[in-house]
XYZ file of C-alpha atoms in Angstrom:
304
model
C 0.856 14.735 -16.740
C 4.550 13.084 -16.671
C 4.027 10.327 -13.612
C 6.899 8.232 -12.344
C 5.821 4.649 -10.463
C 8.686 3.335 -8.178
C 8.027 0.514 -7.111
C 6.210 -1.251 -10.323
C 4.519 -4.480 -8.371
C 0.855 -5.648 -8.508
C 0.083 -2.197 -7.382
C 2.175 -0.051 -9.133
C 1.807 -1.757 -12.262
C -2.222 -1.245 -11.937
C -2.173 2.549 -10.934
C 0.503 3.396 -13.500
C -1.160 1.113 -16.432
C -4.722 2.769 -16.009
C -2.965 6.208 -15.369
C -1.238 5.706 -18.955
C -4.351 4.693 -20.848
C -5.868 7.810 -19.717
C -3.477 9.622 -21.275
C -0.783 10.288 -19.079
C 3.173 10.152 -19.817
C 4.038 7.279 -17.527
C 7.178 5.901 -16.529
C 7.855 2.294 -14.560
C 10.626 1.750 -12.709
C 11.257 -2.182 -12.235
C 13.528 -4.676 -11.419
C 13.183 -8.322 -11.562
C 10.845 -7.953 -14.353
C 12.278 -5.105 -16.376
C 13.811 -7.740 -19.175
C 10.890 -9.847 -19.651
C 8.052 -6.904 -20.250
C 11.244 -4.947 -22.040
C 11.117 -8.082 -24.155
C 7.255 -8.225 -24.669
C 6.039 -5.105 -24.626
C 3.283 -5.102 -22.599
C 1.502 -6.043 -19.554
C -1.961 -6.807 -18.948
C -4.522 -5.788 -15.345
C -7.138 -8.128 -15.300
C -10.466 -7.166 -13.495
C -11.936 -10.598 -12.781
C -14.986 -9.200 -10.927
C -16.288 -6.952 -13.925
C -14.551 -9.110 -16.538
C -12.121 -6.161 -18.078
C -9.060 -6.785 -19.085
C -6.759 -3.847 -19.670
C -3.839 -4.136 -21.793
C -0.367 -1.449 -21.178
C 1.150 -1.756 -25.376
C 4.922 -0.684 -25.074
C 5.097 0.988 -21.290
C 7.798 3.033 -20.545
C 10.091 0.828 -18.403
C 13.233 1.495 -16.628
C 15.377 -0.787 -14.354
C 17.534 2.102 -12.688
C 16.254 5.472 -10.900
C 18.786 7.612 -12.624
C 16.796 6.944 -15.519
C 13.147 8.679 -14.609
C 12.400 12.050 -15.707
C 11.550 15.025 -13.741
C 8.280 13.876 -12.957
C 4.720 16.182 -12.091
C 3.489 13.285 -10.066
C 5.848 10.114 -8.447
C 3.516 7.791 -6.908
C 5.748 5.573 -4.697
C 4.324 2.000 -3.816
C 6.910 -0.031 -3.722
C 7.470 -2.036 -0.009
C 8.086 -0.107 3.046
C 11.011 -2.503 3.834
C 12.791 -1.264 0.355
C 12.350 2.822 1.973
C 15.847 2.885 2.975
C 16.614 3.081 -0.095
C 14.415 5.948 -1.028
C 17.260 8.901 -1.808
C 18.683 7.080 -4.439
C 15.022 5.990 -5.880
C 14.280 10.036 -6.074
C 17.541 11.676 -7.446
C 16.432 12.479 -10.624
C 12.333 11.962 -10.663
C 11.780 15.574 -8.245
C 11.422 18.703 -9.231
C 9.738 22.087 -7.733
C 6.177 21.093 -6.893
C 6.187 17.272 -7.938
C 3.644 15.794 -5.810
C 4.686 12.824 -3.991
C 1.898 10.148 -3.649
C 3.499 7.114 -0.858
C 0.778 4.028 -1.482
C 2.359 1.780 1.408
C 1.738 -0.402 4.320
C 2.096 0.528 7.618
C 3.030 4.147 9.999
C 6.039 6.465 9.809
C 6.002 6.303 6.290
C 5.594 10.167 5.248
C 7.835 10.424 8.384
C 10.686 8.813 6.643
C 10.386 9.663 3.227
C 9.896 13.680 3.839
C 13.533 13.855 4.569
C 14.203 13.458 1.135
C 11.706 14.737 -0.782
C 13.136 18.367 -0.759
C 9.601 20.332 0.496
C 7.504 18.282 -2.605
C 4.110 17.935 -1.755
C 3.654 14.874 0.261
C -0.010 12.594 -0.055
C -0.662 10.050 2.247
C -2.089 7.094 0.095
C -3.852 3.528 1.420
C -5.006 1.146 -1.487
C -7.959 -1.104 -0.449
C -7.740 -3.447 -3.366
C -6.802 -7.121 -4.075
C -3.889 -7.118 -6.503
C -1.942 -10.153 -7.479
C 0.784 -10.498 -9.366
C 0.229 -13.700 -11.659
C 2.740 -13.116 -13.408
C 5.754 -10.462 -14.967
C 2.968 -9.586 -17.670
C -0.257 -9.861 -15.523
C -1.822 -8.474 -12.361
C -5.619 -9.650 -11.100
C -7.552 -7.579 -9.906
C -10.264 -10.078 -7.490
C -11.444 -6.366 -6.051
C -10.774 -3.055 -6.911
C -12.104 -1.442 -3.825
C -10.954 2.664 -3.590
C -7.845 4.922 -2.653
C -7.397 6.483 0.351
C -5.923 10.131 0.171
C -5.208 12.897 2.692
C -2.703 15.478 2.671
C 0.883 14.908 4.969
C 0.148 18.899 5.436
C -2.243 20.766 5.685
C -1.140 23.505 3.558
C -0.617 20.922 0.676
C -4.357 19.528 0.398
C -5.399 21.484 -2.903
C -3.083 18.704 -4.188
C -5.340 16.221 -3.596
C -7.403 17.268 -6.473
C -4.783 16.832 -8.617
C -4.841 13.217 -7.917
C -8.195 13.111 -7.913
C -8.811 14.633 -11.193
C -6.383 12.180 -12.464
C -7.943 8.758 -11.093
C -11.191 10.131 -12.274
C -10.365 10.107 -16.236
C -8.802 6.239 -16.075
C -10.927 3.366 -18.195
C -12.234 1.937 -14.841
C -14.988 3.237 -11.957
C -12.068 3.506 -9.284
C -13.363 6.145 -5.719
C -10.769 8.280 -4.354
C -11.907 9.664 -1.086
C -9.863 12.189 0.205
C -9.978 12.899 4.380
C -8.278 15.519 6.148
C -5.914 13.509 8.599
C -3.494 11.030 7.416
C -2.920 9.721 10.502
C -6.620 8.441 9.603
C -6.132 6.292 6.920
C -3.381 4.780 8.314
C -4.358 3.918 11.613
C -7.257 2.605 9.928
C -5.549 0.545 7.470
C -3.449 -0.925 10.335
C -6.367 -2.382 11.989
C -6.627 -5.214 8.825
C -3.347 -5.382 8.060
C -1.619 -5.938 11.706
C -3.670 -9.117 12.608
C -4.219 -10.326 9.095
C -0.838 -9.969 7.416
C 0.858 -11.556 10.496
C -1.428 -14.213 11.609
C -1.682 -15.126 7.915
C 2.168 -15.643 8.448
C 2.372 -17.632 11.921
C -0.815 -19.528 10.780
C -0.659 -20.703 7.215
C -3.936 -19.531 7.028
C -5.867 -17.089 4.569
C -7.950 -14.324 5.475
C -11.477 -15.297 5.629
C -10.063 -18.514 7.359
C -8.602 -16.110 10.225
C -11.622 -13.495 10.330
C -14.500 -16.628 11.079
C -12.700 -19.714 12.614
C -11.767 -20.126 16.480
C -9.250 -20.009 17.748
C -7.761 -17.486 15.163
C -11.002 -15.070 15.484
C -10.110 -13.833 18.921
C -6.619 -13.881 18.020
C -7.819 -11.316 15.638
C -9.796 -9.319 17.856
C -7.633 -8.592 20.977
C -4.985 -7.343 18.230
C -7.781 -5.118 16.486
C -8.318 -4.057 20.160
C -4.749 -2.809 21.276
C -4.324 -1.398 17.684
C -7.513 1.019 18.397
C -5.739 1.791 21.867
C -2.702 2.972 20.246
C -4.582 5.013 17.035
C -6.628 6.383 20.557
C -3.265 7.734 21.702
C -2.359 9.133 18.378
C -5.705 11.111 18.565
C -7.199 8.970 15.826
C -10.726 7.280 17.024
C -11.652 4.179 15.296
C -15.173 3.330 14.927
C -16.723 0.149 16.462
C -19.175 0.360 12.916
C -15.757 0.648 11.276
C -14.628 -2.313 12.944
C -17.631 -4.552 12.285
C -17.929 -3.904 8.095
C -14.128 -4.079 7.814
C -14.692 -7.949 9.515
C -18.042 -8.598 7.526
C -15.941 -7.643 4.253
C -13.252 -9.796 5.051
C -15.771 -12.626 6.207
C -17.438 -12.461 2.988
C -14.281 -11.632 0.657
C -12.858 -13.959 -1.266
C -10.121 -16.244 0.175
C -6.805 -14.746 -0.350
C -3.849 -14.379 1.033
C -1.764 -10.886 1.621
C 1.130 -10.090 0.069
C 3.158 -10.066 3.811
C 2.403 -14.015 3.256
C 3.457 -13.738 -0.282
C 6.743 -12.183 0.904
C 7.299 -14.807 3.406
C 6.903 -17.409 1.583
C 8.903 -16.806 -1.315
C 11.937 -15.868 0.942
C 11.876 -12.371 1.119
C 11.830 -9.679 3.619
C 8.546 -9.214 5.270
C 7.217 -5.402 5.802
C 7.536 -5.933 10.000
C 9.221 -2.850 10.486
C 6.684 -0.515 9.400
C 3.640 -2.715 10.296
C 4.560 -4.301 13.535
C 7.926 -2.783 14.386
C 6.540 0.914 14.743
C 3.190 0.545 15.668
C 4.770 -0.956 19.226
C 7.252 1.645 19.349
C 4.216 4.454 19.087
C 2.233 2.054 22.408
C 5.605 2.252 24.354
C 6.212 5.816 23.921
C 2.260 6.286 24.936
C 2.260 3.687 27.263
C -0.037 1.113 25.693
C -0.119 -2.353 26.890
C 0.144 -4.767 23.467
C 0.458 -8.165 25.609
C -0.627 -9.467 22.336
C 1.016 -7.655 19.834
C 4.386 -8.096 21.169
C 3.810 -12.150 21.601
C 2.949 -11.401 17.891
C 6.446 -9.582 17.214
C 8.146 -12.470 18.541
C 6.988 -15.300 17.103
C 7.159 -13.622 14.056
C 11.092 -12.623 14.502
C 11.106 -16.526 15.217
C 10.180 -17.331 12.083
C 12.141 -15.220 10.125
């Protein structure tokens, strides 16, 4: 299968390099570090927790989207914040039936990106996993956790197979679990990643930090709270059991910091407007009270 990665981070560099040693044509487009792995020739995913390390010999790198073939599968997982971009970052990589695969942060992803994906096949995807970028040539791994997959329409969930089948032959145990609504995964990814990624930002402090120490805790809570009042409006239920493991795993995860932090800290643009941004302009047009989420919003558009 010819695959096309836009957006070749921590993320994209690990789905794309386990895709390609399971046989697959594979095709990176990067930026910042398209010279130094052109130079190289390889990079290396590191699985600390099972102690395999993976090495990618001579990938097939590109630093320019005009460049990527007509592709069977693109899996995009580049930043939300980098989506207005997205016509250019398709021209050439579509064709009849290429399934589109969007591995990002936040809502209104699919949303956006549909406009220019010329009736593809659209697949919601969520990563759970802890991906770092150590450097241009290697990404850790500290947990591999599963993909999240569910069809953007209903009439296009056979192609969840495909991606299925796909994950299924790579050199590592990796789950795919597929779900019907895509609102789902989302809503249910946003529950972590709305308290976490910006309190990690405001606070200067990591995750586990933020999931078991006062005052940050409640902090925590009241924003998991109004973010299961909105999904509730959206017609997605979130689980109190769902709640309470998705704590206990961060409670008993390793310390890390996410990659919103990351952003922040090394100067860049922050994913707010997919993650924060929309999520309060779905409670408006319900009419959700977020006292908290929009004290979040603006301390946050304080800081940047």
């Amino acid at each position: 299968m010819k695959i096309s990665i836009i957006g070749s981070g921590a993320l994209g560099k690990t789905y794309g390099g386990l895709l390609s040693l399971a046989g697959n044509d594979v095709h990176f487009l990067m930026r910042s570090e398209y010279d130094e792995i052109r130079e190289k020739g390889f990079f290396e995913i590191n699985f600390s927790k099972e102690e395999k390390k993976f090495k990618i010999e001579n990938p097939k790198t590109y630093n320019h989207p005009a460049k990527l073939p007509a592709s069977d599968l693109v899996i995009i997982s580049l930043k939300s914040n980098e989506n207005k971009n997205i016509a250019s970052l398709l021209s050439t990589c579509l064709k009849e039936n290429t399934i589109v695969l969007i591995i990002q942060n936040g809502i209104g992803n699919e949303e956006w990106i549909s406009q220019f994906t010329h009736q593809c096949p659209i697949i919601c995807g969520v990563s759970i996993i802890g991906a770092k970028r150590v450097s241009p040539t290697l990404v850790n791994i500290s947990s591999k956790g599963e993909i999240r997959i569910a069809p953007y329409k209903m009439e296009h969930k056979a192609f969840c197979e495909v991606i299925k089948n796909a994950f299924s032959k790579i050199p590592i145990s990796l789950p795919v679990k597929e779900v019907d609504n895509f609102k789902e995964i989302r809503w249910q990814k946003l529950v972590w990643n709305v308290p976490f990624s910006s309190l990690s930002v405001i606070y200067n402090q990591d995750v586990t930090i933020l999931a078991c120490v006062q005052p940050y805790a409640s902090i925590v809570m009241n924003l998991i709270n109004e973010i299961t009042d909105i999904a509730k409006s959206e017609g997605v239920v979130i689980s109190q059991d769902y709640i309470h493991k998705m704590l206990e795993a961060t409670k008993q995860g390793e310390p890390y910091f996410p990659s919103m932090y990351d952003d922040f800290v090394q100067g860049k643009e922050i994913e707010k407007e997919y993650i924060i941004d929309n999520v309060l302009k779905i409670a408006k047009k319900n009419h959700i009270s977020t006292p908290m989420l929009s004290l979040i919003e603006s301390h946050l558009e304080k800081q940047l």
